[in-house]
PDB file of C-alpha atoms and ligand atoms in Angstrom:
ATOM      1  CA  UNK A1381       0.604  -0.194   0.119  1.00 91.00           C
ATOM      2  CA  UNK A1382       1.485   3.506  -0.976  1.00 93.00           C
ATOM      3  CA  UNK A1383       1.540   6.071   1.605  1.00 93.00           C
ATOM      4  CA  UNK A1384      -1.590   8.172   2.390  1.00 96.00           C
ATOM      5  CA  UNK A1385       0.253  12.097   3.106  1.00 97.00           C
ATOM      6  CA  UNK A1386       0.156  13.954   6.266  1.00 97.00           C
ATOM      7  CA  UNK A1387      -2.128  16.879   6.004  1.00 98.00           C
ATOM      8  CA  UNK A1388      -3.313  19.668   8.688  1.00 96.00           C
ATOM      9  CA  UNK A1389      -4.763  22.929   7.530  1.00 96.00           C
ATOM     10  CA  UNK A1390      -6.889  25.201   7.953  1.00 97.00           C
ATOM     11  CA  UNK A1391      -9.991  23.619   6.977  1.00 98.00           C
ATOM     12  CA  UNK A1392     -12.335  26.347   7.859  1.00 97.00           C
ATOM     13  CA  UNK A1393     -10.096  28.034   4.878  1.00 98.00           C
ATOM     14  CA  UNK A1394     -10.425  24.469   2.753  1.00 98.00           C
ATOM     15  CA  UNK A1395     -11.396  21.047   2.145  1.00 98.00           C
ATOM     16  CA  UNK A1396     -11.067  18.298   4.392  1.00 98.00           C
ATOM     17  CA  UNK A1397      -9.873  16.008   2.756  1.00 98.00           C
ATOM     18  CA  UNK A1398     -12.957  13.062   3.023  1.00 97.00           C
ATOM     19  CA  UNK A1399     -14.026   9.584   0.786  1.00 97.00           C
ATOM     20  CA  UNK A1400     -13.699  11.217  -2.305  1.00 98.00           C
ATOM     21  CA  UNK A1401     -10.013  12.041  -2.065  1.00 98.00           C
ATOM     22  CA  UNK A1402      -9.544   8.330  -0.781  1.00 98.00           C
ATOM     23  CA  UNK A1403     -11.533   7.584  -3.565  1.00 98.00           C
ATOM     24  CA  UNK A1404      -9.292   9.332  -5.816  1.00 98.00           C
ATOM     25  CA  UNK A1405      -6.196   8.525  -4.146  1.00 98.00           C
ATOM     26  CA  UNK A1406      -7.269   4.062  -4.082  1.00 98.00           C
ATOM     27  CA  UNK A1407      -8.243   5.198  -7.640  1.00 98.00           C
ATOM     28  CA  UNK A1408      -4.551   6.380  -8.783  1.00 98.00           C
ATOM     29  CA  UNK A1409      -3.134   3.852  -6.778  1.00 98.00           C
ATOM     30  CA  UNK A1410      -4.433   0.467  -8.641  1.00 98.00           C
ATOM     31  CA  UNK A1411      -3.428   2.973 -11.606  1.00 98.00           C
ATOM     32  CA  UNK A1412       0.051   2.864 -10.774  1.00 97.00           C
ATOM     33  CA  UNK A1413       1.597   0.246 -12.954  1.00 97.00           C
ATOM     34  CA  UNK A1414      -1.323   1.410 -16.112  1.00 97.00           C
ATOM     35  CA  UNK A1415       0.048   4.723 -15.418  1.00 98.00           C
ATOM     36  CA  UNK A1416       4.273   4.465 -15.008  1.00 96.00           C
ATOM     37  CA  UNK A1417       3.941   1.818 -18.708  1.00 97.00           C
ATOM     38  CA  UNK A1418       1.920   4.407 -20.220  1.00 96.00           C
ATOM     39  CA  UNK A1419       4.329   6.938 -19.941  1.00 95.00           C
ATOM     40  CA  UNK A1420       7.331   5.249 -18.652  1.00 92.00           C
ATOM     41  CA  UNK A1421      10.546   7.759 -17.740  1.00 80.00           C
ATOM     42  CA  UNK A1422       8.383  10.032 -20.110  1.00 90.00           C
ATOM     43  CA  UNK A1423       8.871  14.215 -18.641  1.00 94.00           C
ATOM     44  CA  UNK A1424       5.132  14.201 -18.087  1.00 97.00           C
ATOM     45  CA  UNK A1425       3.111  17.217 -16.642  1.00 98.00           C
ATOM     46  CA  UNK A1426       0.516  16.397 -14.457  1.00 98.00           C
ATOM     47  CA  UNK A1427      -2.529  19.204 -13.889  1.00 98.00           C
ATOM     48  CA  UNK A1428      -4.279  18.234 -10.488  1.00 98.00           C
ATOM     49  CA  UNK A1429      -7.487  21.404 -10.855  1.00 98.00           C
ATOM     50  CA  UNK A1430      -8.523  22.142  -7.529  1.00 98.00           C
ATOM     51  CA  UNK A1431      -6.227  20.586  -5.086  1.00 98.00           C
ATOM     52  CA  UNK A1432      -7.407  22.501  -1.678  1.00 98.00           C
ATOM     53  CA  UNK A1433      -5.305  20.561   1.199  1.00 98.00           C
ATOM     54  CA  UNK A1434      -2.715  19.515  -1.230  1.00 98.00           C
ATOM     55  CA  UNK A1435      -3.238  15.897  -0.471  1.00 98.00           C
ATOM     56  CA  UNK A1436      -3.841  14.324  -4.141  1.00 98.00           C
ATOM     57  CA  UNK A1437      -0.897  16.486  -6.104  1.00 98.00           C
ATOM     58  CA  UNK A1438       1.201  15.133  -2.559  1.00 98.00           C
ATOM     59  CA  UNK A1439       0.635  11.483  -3.081  1.00 98.00           C
ATOM     60  CA  UNK A1440       1.451  11.926  -6.698  1.00 98.00           C
ATOM     61  CA  UNK A1441       4.730  13.605  -6.094  1.00 98.00           C
ATOM     62  CA  UNK A1442       5.474  11.273  -3.170  1.00 97.00           C
ATOM     63  CA  UNK A1443       4.639   8.307  -4.882  1.00 96.00           C
ATOM     64  CA  UNK A1444       6.917   9.674  -8.560  1.00 96.00           C
ATOM     65  CA  UNK A1445       3.357   8.914 -10.555  1.00 97.00           C
ATOM     66  CA  UNK A1446       2.965   8.993 -13.285  1.00 97.00           C
ATOM     67  CA  UNK A1447       6.787   8.743 -13.034  1.00 94.00           C
ATOM     68  CA  UNK A1448      10.524   9.803 -12.111  1.00 91.00           C
ATOM     69  CA  UNK A1449      10.612  12.357 -14.201  1.00 91.00           C
ATOM     70  CA  UNK A1450       7.275  14.253 -13.923  1.00 97.00           C
ATOM     71  CA  UNK A1451       6.342  17.651 -12.415  1.00 97.00           C
ATOM     72  CA  UNK A1452       3.707  19.073 -11.328  1.00 98.00           C
ATOM     73  CA  UNK A1453       1.003  22.344 -11.544  1.00 98.00           C
ATOM     74  CA  UNK A1454      -2.075  22.521  -8.806  1.00 98.00           C
ATOM     75  CA  UNK A1455      -4.600  24.899 -10.137  1.00 98.00           C
ATOM     76  CA  UNK A1456      -7.474  25.947  -7.461  1.00 98.00           C
ATOM     77  CA  UNK A1457      -9.655  29.417  -6.960  1.00 98.00           C
ATOM     78  CA  UNK A1458      -8.817  29.465  -3.745  1.00 98.00           C
ATOM     79  CA  UNK A1459      -5.826  31.481  -3.026  1.00 98.00           C
ATOM     80  CA  UNK A1460      -5.632  29.232   0.938  1.00 98.00           C
ATOM     81  CA  UNK A1461      -5.497  25.863  -1.211  1.00 98.00           C
ATOM     82  CA  UNK A1462      -2.752  27.374  -2.956  1.00 98.00           C
ATOM     83  CA  UNK A1463      -1.021  27.761   0.221  1.00 97.00           C
ATOM     84  CA  UNK A1464      -2.311  24.273   1.385  1.00 98.00           C
ATOM     85  CA  UNK A1465      -1.011  22.814  -0.885  1.00 98.00           C
ATOM     86  CA  UNK A1466       2.521  24.500  -1.045  1.00 98.00           C
ATOM     87  CA  UNK A1467       3.012  23.299   3.140  1.00 98.00           C
ATOM     88  CA  UNK A1468       1.632  20.088   2.859  1.00 98.00           C
ATOM     89  CA  UNK A1469       4.252  18.721  -0.178  1.00 98.00           C
ATOM     90  CA  UNK A1470       6.824  20.283   2.610  1.00 97.00           C
ATOM     91  CA  UNK A1471       5.572  18.336   4.716  1.00 97.00           C
ATOM     92  CA  UNK A1472       5.454  15.146   3.700  1.00 97.00           C
ATOM     93  CA  UNK A1473       9.131  15.952   2.288  1.00 96.00           C
ATOM     94  CA  UNK A1474       8.968  17.059  -1.747  1.00 96.00           C
ATOM     95  CA  UNK A1475      11.152  19.879  -0.663  1.00 90.00           C
ATOM     96  CA  UNK A1476      13.102  18.942  -4.451  1.00 91.00           C
ATOM     97  CA  UNK A1477      10.028  17.879  -6.416  1.00 95.00           C
ATOM     98  CA  UNK A1478       8.861  21.030  -9.278  1.00 97.00           C
ATOM     99  CA  UNK A1479       5.463  21.936  -8.268  1.00 98.00           C
ATOM    100  CA  UNK A1480       3.590  24.990  -9.111  1.00 98.00           C
ATOM    101  CA  UNK A1481       0.690  26.143  -7.548  1.00 98.00           C
ATOM    102  CA  UNK A1482      -1.312  28.437  -9.394  1.00 98.00           C
ATOM    103  CA  UNK A1483      -4.813  30.369  -8.881  1.00 98.00           C
ATOM    104  CA  UNK A1484      -6.471  29.573 -12.320  1.00 97.00           C
ATOM    105  CA  UNK A1485     -10.012  29.136 -12.994  1.00 97.00           C
ATOM    106  CA  UNK A1486     -10.130  25.464 -13.825  1.00 97.00           C
ATOM    107  CA  UNK A1487      -7.573  24.797 -16.964  1.00 95.00           C
ATOM    108  CA  UNK A1488      -7.494  28.989 -17.703  1.00 95.00           C
ATOM    109  CA  UNK A1489      -3.951  29.164 -17.903  1.00 94.00           C
ATOM    110  CA  UNK A1490      -2.904  26.752 -19.284  1.00 95.00           C
ATOM    111  CA  UNK A1491      -1.861  25.959 -22.581  1.00 95.00           C
ATOM    112  CA  UNK A1492      -2.990  24.085 -25.355  1.00 97.00           C
ATOM    113  CA  UNK A1493      -2.346  20.396 -25.477  1.00 97.00           C
ATOM    114  CA  UNK A1494       0.457  20.299 -22.654  1.00 97.00           C
ATOM    115  CA  UNK A1495      -1.910  18.186 -19.888  1.00 98.00           C
ATOM    116  CA  UNK A1496      -0.232  14.306 -19.588  1.00 98.00           C
ATOM    117  CA  UNK A1497      -2.278  13.820 -17.058  1.00 98.00           C
ATOM    118  CA  UNK A1498      -5.495  15.945 -15.418  1.00 98.00           C
ATOM    119  CA  UNK A1499      -6.553  14.852 -12.278  1.00 98.00           C
ATOM    120  CA  UNK A1500      -9.483  16.495 -10.879  1.00 98.00           C
ATOM    121  CA  UNK A1501     -12.535  15.564  -7.500  1.00 98.00           C
ATOM    122  CA  UNK A1502     -14.623  18.469  -8.355  1.00 98.00           C
ATOM    123  CA  UNK A1503     -17.164  20.538  -6.887  1.00 98.00           C
ATOM    124  CA  UNK A1504     -19.979  18.123  -7.095  1.00 97.00           C
ATOM    125  CA  UNK A1505     -23.241  18.465  -4.821  1.00 96.00           C
ATOM    126  CA  UNK A1506     -26.436  20.123  -6.918  1.00 96.00           C
ATOM    127  CA  UNK A1507     -26.978  23.683  -5.948  1.00 97.00           C
ATOM    128  CA  UNK A1508     -30.136  25.781  -8.120  1.00 96.00           C
ATOM    129  CA  UNK A1509     -26.545  28.102  -7.924  1.00 95.00           C
ATOM    130  CA  UNK A1510     -22.759  28.308  -7.692  1.00 97.00           C
ATOM    131  CA  UNK A1511     -21.847  32.148  -5.921  1.00 96.00           C
ATOM    132  CA  UNK A1512     -19.645  34.199  -7.597  1.00 96.00           C
ATOM    133  CA  UNK A1513     -16.017  33.541  -7.441  1.00 96.00           C
ATOM    134  CA  UNK A1514     -15.258  36.278  -4.252  1.00 96.00           C
ATOM    135  CA  UNK A1515     -12.697  39.831  -4.572  1.00 94.00           C
ATOM    136  CA  UNK A1516     -10.468  38.854  -1.200  1.00 95.00           C
ATOM    137  CA  UNK A1517      -9.365  35.981   0.224  1.00 96.00           C
ATOM    138  CA  UNK A1518     -10.993  36.689   3.608  1.00 96.00           C
ATOM    139  CA  UNK A1519     -14.220  35.745   1.800  1.00 97.00           C
ATOM    140  CA  UNK A1520     -14.032  31.777   3.463  1.00 97.00           C
ATOM    141  CA  UNK A1521     -17.108  31.163   3.208  1.00 97.00           C
ATOM    142  CA  UNK A1522     -17.808  31.311   0.099  1.00 97.00           C
ATOM    143  CA  UNK A1523     -14.138  29.663  -1.123  1.00 98.00           C
ATOM    144  CA  UNK A1524     -15.535  26.880   1.001  1.00 97.00           C
ATOM    145  CA  UNK A1525     -18.728  27.114  -1.202  1.00 97.00           C
ATOM    146  CA  UNK A1526     -17.100  26.854  -4.120  1.00 98.00           C
ATOM    147  CA  UNK A1527     -15.286  23.602  -3.207  1.00 98.00           C
ATOM    148  CA  UNK A1528     -18.841  21.677  -2.706  1.00 97.00           C
ATOM    149  CA  UNK A1529     -21.034  23.528  -5.126  1.00 97.00           C
ATOM    150  CA  UNK A1530     -21.036  21.918  -8.322  1.00 98.00           C
ATOM    151  CA  UNK A1531     -24.663  23.783  -9.911  1.00 98.00           C
ATOM    152  CA  UNK A1532     -26.807  21.922 -11.537  1.00 97.00           C
ATOM    153  CA  UNK A1533     -27.048  18.156 -11.079  1.00 97.00           C
ATOM    154  CA  UNK A1534     -23.515  18.968  -9.909  1.00 98.00           C
ATOM    155  CA  UNK A1535     -22.368  18.625 -13.108  1.00 98.00           C
ATOM    156  CA  UNK A1536     -21.901  22.931 -14.134  1.00 98.00           C
ATOM    157  CA  UNK A1537     -18.000  22.773 -12.896  1.00 98.00           C
ATOM    158  CA  UNK A1538     -17.104  19.168 -14.813  1.00 98.00           C
ATOM    159  CA  UNK A1539     -19.186  19.830 -17.847  1.00 98.00           C
ATOM    160  CA  UNK A1540     -16.237  22.803 -18.371  1.00 98.00           C
ATOM    161  CA  UNK A1541     -13.633  20.627 -17.799  1.00 98.00           C
ATOM    162  CA  UNK A1542     -14.798  17.577 -20.291  1.00 98.00           C
ATOM    163  CA  UNK A1543     -16.181  20.440 -22.445  1.00 98.00           C
ATOM    164  CA  UNK A1544     -11.941  21.538 -22.832  1.00 97.00           C
ATOM    165  CA  UNK A1545     -10.601  17.964 -22.221  1.00 98.00           C
ATOM    166  CA  UNK A1546      -9.455  17.553 -26.065  1.00 97.00           C
ATOM    167  CA  UNK A1547      -8.126  21.286 -26.020  1.00 97.00           C
ATOM    168  CA  UNK A1548      -6.297  20.435 -21.937  1.00 98.00           C
ATOM    169  CA  UNK A1549      -4.985  17.062 -22.829  1.00 98.00           C
ATOM    170  CA  UNK A1550      -1.356  16.182 -24.288  1.00 97.00           C
ATOM    171  CA  UNK A1551      -1.579  13.401 -27.378  1.00 95.00           C
ATOM    172  CA  UNK A1552      -0.881  11.148 -24.508  1.00 94.00           C
ATOM    173  CA  UNK A1553      -3.159  12.637 -22.033  1.00 97.00           C
ATOM    174  CA  UNK A1554      -5.280  10.679 -19.944  1.00 98.00           C
ATOM    175  CA  UNK A1555      -8.027  11.963 -17.167  1.00 98.00           C
ATOM    176  CA  UNK A1556      -9.166  10.415 -13.717  1.00 98.00           C
ATOM    177  CA  UNK A1557     -11.827  12.559 -12.898  1.00 98.00           C
ATOM    178  CA  UNK A1558     -14.475  11.535  -9.923  1.00 98.00           C
ATOM    179  CA  UNK A1559     -18.556  11.889  -9.599  1.00 98.00           C
ATOM    180  CA  UNK A1560     -21.078  11.439  -7.402  1.00 98.00           C
ATOM    181  CA  UNK A1561     -24.233   8.871  -8.906  1.00 97.00           C
ATOM    182  CA  UNK A1562     -27.202  12.066  -8.740  1.00 97.00           C
ATOM    183  CA  UNK A1563     -23.398  13.352 -11.965  1.00 98.00           C
ATOM    184  CA  UNK A1564     -25.349  10.926 -14.140  1.00 98.00           C
ATOM    185  CA  UNK A1565     -21.976  10.063 -14.774  1.00 98.00           C
ATOM    186  CA  UNK A1566     -23.023   7.061 -17.668  1.00 97.00           C
ATOM    187  CA  UNK A1567     -24.744   9.468 -19.245  1.00 98.00           C
ATOM    188  CA  UNK A1568     -21.878  11.519 -19.782  1.00 97.00           C
ATOM    189  CA  UNK A1569     -19.715   8.538 -20.372  1.00 98.00           C
ATOM    190  CA  UNK A1570     -22.394   7.524 -23.514  1.00 98.00           C
ATOM    191  CA  UNK A1571     -22.447  11.832 -24.501  1.00 98.00           C
ATOM    192  CA  UNK A1572     -18.590  11.486 -24.572  1.00 98.00           C
ATOM    193  CA  UNK A1573     -18.244   7.620 -26.385  1.00 97.00           C
ATOM    194  CA  UNK A1574     -17.690   8.034 -29.342  1.00 96.00           C
ATOM    195  CA  UNK A1575     -14.043  10.231 -28.961  1.00 97.00           C
ATOM    196  CA  UNK A1576     -12.723   8.622 -25.683  1.00 98.00           C
ATOM    197  CA  UNK A1577     -12.479   5.647 -23.811  1.00 98.00           C
ATOM    198  CA  UNK A1578     -13.688   5.816 -20.705  1.00 98.00           C
ATOM    199  CA  UNK A1579     -13.334   3.312 -17.731  1.00 98.00           C
ATOM    200  CA  UNK A1580     -14.484   3.330 -14.580  1.00 98.00           C
ATOM    201  CA  UNK A1581     -11.243   2.946 -12.186  1.00 98.00           C
ATOM    202  CA  UNK A1582     -13.680   2.766  -8.669  1.00 98.00           C
ATOM    203  CA  UNK A1583     -16.457   3.256  -7.087  1.00 97.00           C
ATOM    204  CA  UNK A1584     -17.816   3.263  -3.627  1.00 97.00           C
ATOM    205  CA  UNK A1585     -20.888   4.133  -1.166  1.00 96.00           C
ATOM    206  CA  UNK A1586     -19.897   7.209   0.861  1.00 93.00           C
ATOM    207  CA  UNK A1587     -22.651   7.729   3.725  1.00 90.00           C
ATOM    208  CA  UNK A1588     -25.508   8.134   1.563  1.00 87.00           C
ATOM    209  CA  UNK A1589     -23.242   8.542  -1.746  1.00 92.00           C
ATOM    210  CA  UNK A1590     -22.014   6.763  -4.152  1.00 97.00           C
ATOM    211  CA  UNK A1591     -18.300   8.257  -5.525  1.00 98.00           C
ATOM    212  CA  UNK A1592     -16.895   6.424  -9.525  1.00 98.00           C
ATOM    213  CA  UNK A1593     -13.864   7.611 -10.623  1.00 98.00           C
ATOM    214  CA  UNK A1594     -13.525   7.446 -14.471  1.00 98.00           C
ATOM    215  CA  UNK A1595     -10.205   7.410 -16.793  1.00 98.00           C
ATOM    216  CA  UNK A1596     -10.507   9.524 -19.626  1.00 98.00           C
ATOM    217  CA  UNK A1597      -8.492   8.478 -22.959  1.00 98.00           C
ATOM    218  CA  UNK A1598      -8.670   9.983 -25.807  1.00 97.00           C
ATOM    219  CA  UNK A1599      -9.678   6.922 -29.289  1.00 96.00           C
ATOM    220  CA  UNK A1600      -7.812   9.357 -31.223  1.00 83.00           C
ATOM    221  CA  UNK A1601      -4.374  10.164 -30.570  1.00 74.00           C
ATOM    222  CA  UNK A1602      -3.990  13.587 -32.096  1.00 75.00           C
TER     223      UNK A1602
HETATM  224  C1  LIG B2595     -13.969  18.811  -3.542  1.00 76.94           C
HETATM  225  S1  LIG B2595     -12.441  19.449  -2.794  1.00 76.94           S
HETATM  226  C2  LIG B2595     -10.948  18.480  -3.704  1.00 76.94           C
HETATM  227  C3  LIG B2595     -10.097  18.833  -3.027  1.00 76.94           C
HETATM  228  C4  LIG B2595      -8.810  18.287  -2.632  1.00 76.94           C
HETATM  229  N1  LIG B2595      -8.506  17.766  -4.646  1.00 76.94           N
HETATM  230  C5  LIG B2595      -9.384  17.511  -2.382  1.00 76.94           C
HETATM  231  O1  LIG B2595      -9.138  16.060  -3.281  1.00 76.94           O
HETATM  232  O2  LIG B2595      -9.505  17.099  -1.075  1.00 76.94           O
HETATM  233  C6  LIG B2595     -12.721  20.861  -5.134  1.00 76.94           C
HETATM  234  C7  LIG B2595     -11.610  22.178  -5.189  1.00 76.94           C
HETATM  235  O3  LIG B2595     -12.155  22.921  -6.735  1.00 76.94           O
HETATM  236  C8  LIG B2595     -11.649  23.814  -6.487  1.00 76.94           C
HETATM  237  N2  LIG B2595     -12.328  24.603  -7.271  1.00 76.94           N
HETATM  238  C9  LIG B2595     -13.560  24.940  -7.413  1.00 76.94           C
HETATM  239  N3  LIG B2595     -14.437  25.811  -8.239  1.00 76.94           N
HETATM  240  C10 LIG B2595     -12.971  25.649  -8.845  1.00 76.94           C
HETATM  241  C11 LIG B2595     -12.412  26.160  -9.938  1.00 76.94           C
HETATM  242  N4  LIG B2595     -13.506  27.297 -11.086  1.00 76.94           N
HETATM  243  N5  LIG B2595     -11.042  25.960 -10.708  1.00 76.94           N
HETATM  244  C12 LIG B2595     -10.004  25.989  -9.879  1.00 76.94           C
HETATM  245  N6  LIG B2595     -10.419  24.572  -8.450  1.00 76.94           N
HETATM  246  C13 LIG B2595     -11.397  25.028  -8.470  1.00 76.94           C
HETATM  247  C14 LIG B2595     -11.677  24.158  -4.739  1.00 76.94           C
HETATM  248  O4  LIG B2595     -11.149  25.593  -4.308  1.00 76.94           O
HETATM  249  C15 LIG B2595     -11.570  23.072  -3.837  1.00 76.94           C
HETATM  250  O5  LIG B2595      -9.897  22.995  -3.997  1.00 76.94           O
END
């Protein structure tokens, strides 16, 4: 079993790792050999959207996934999450790994087709609206709401990422995205099946919610 990073953050400001975070870690652990084979010793660009505490990015860095030569980008809209991610990386002795934390609305700060491995545990809880992005760091309640609330069917943010997947991923790129049952992931799979190979990697009941992680790969590489 791969070690889970030690995390100590102010959970009034960033999302506290929960069942969804741990399901994503377990999925990535299951995929370790697959990813190592896919990227071998290639310089892989790993991009986590919404790192929150940094637990997932740090897990990847700690375990040198997908390859020894990977570099890591952690993009969050919440400025506190950027500090927390750097802090978690340091606490877990990842000081020598290349990690860039950037305040970014989803993938807006990445160049097209440069991401080899995209990871996302999104805000997926259905809600009527998603709050506006705060103008100040101090609006911590809103930053926390943004970690959870996913608009209609909980899919507003995830759908934006799926719509941009083709321009985000490199030719050999892979994405792992977490869904809850209310996001209706089976419909996502059907609607994207003509261009994407989509595999259910893990699913688990978490309280009254069923969570799942899917892997997305282009059918025809660019
Ligand atoms: C459910 S939390 C996941 C945190 C962490 N990855 C984990 O698994 O514990 C979702 C994260 O997405 C971030 N987020 C929400 N909307 C975003 C956006 N438009 N762009 C970038 N990050 C966003 C939140 O700030 C939060 O850190």
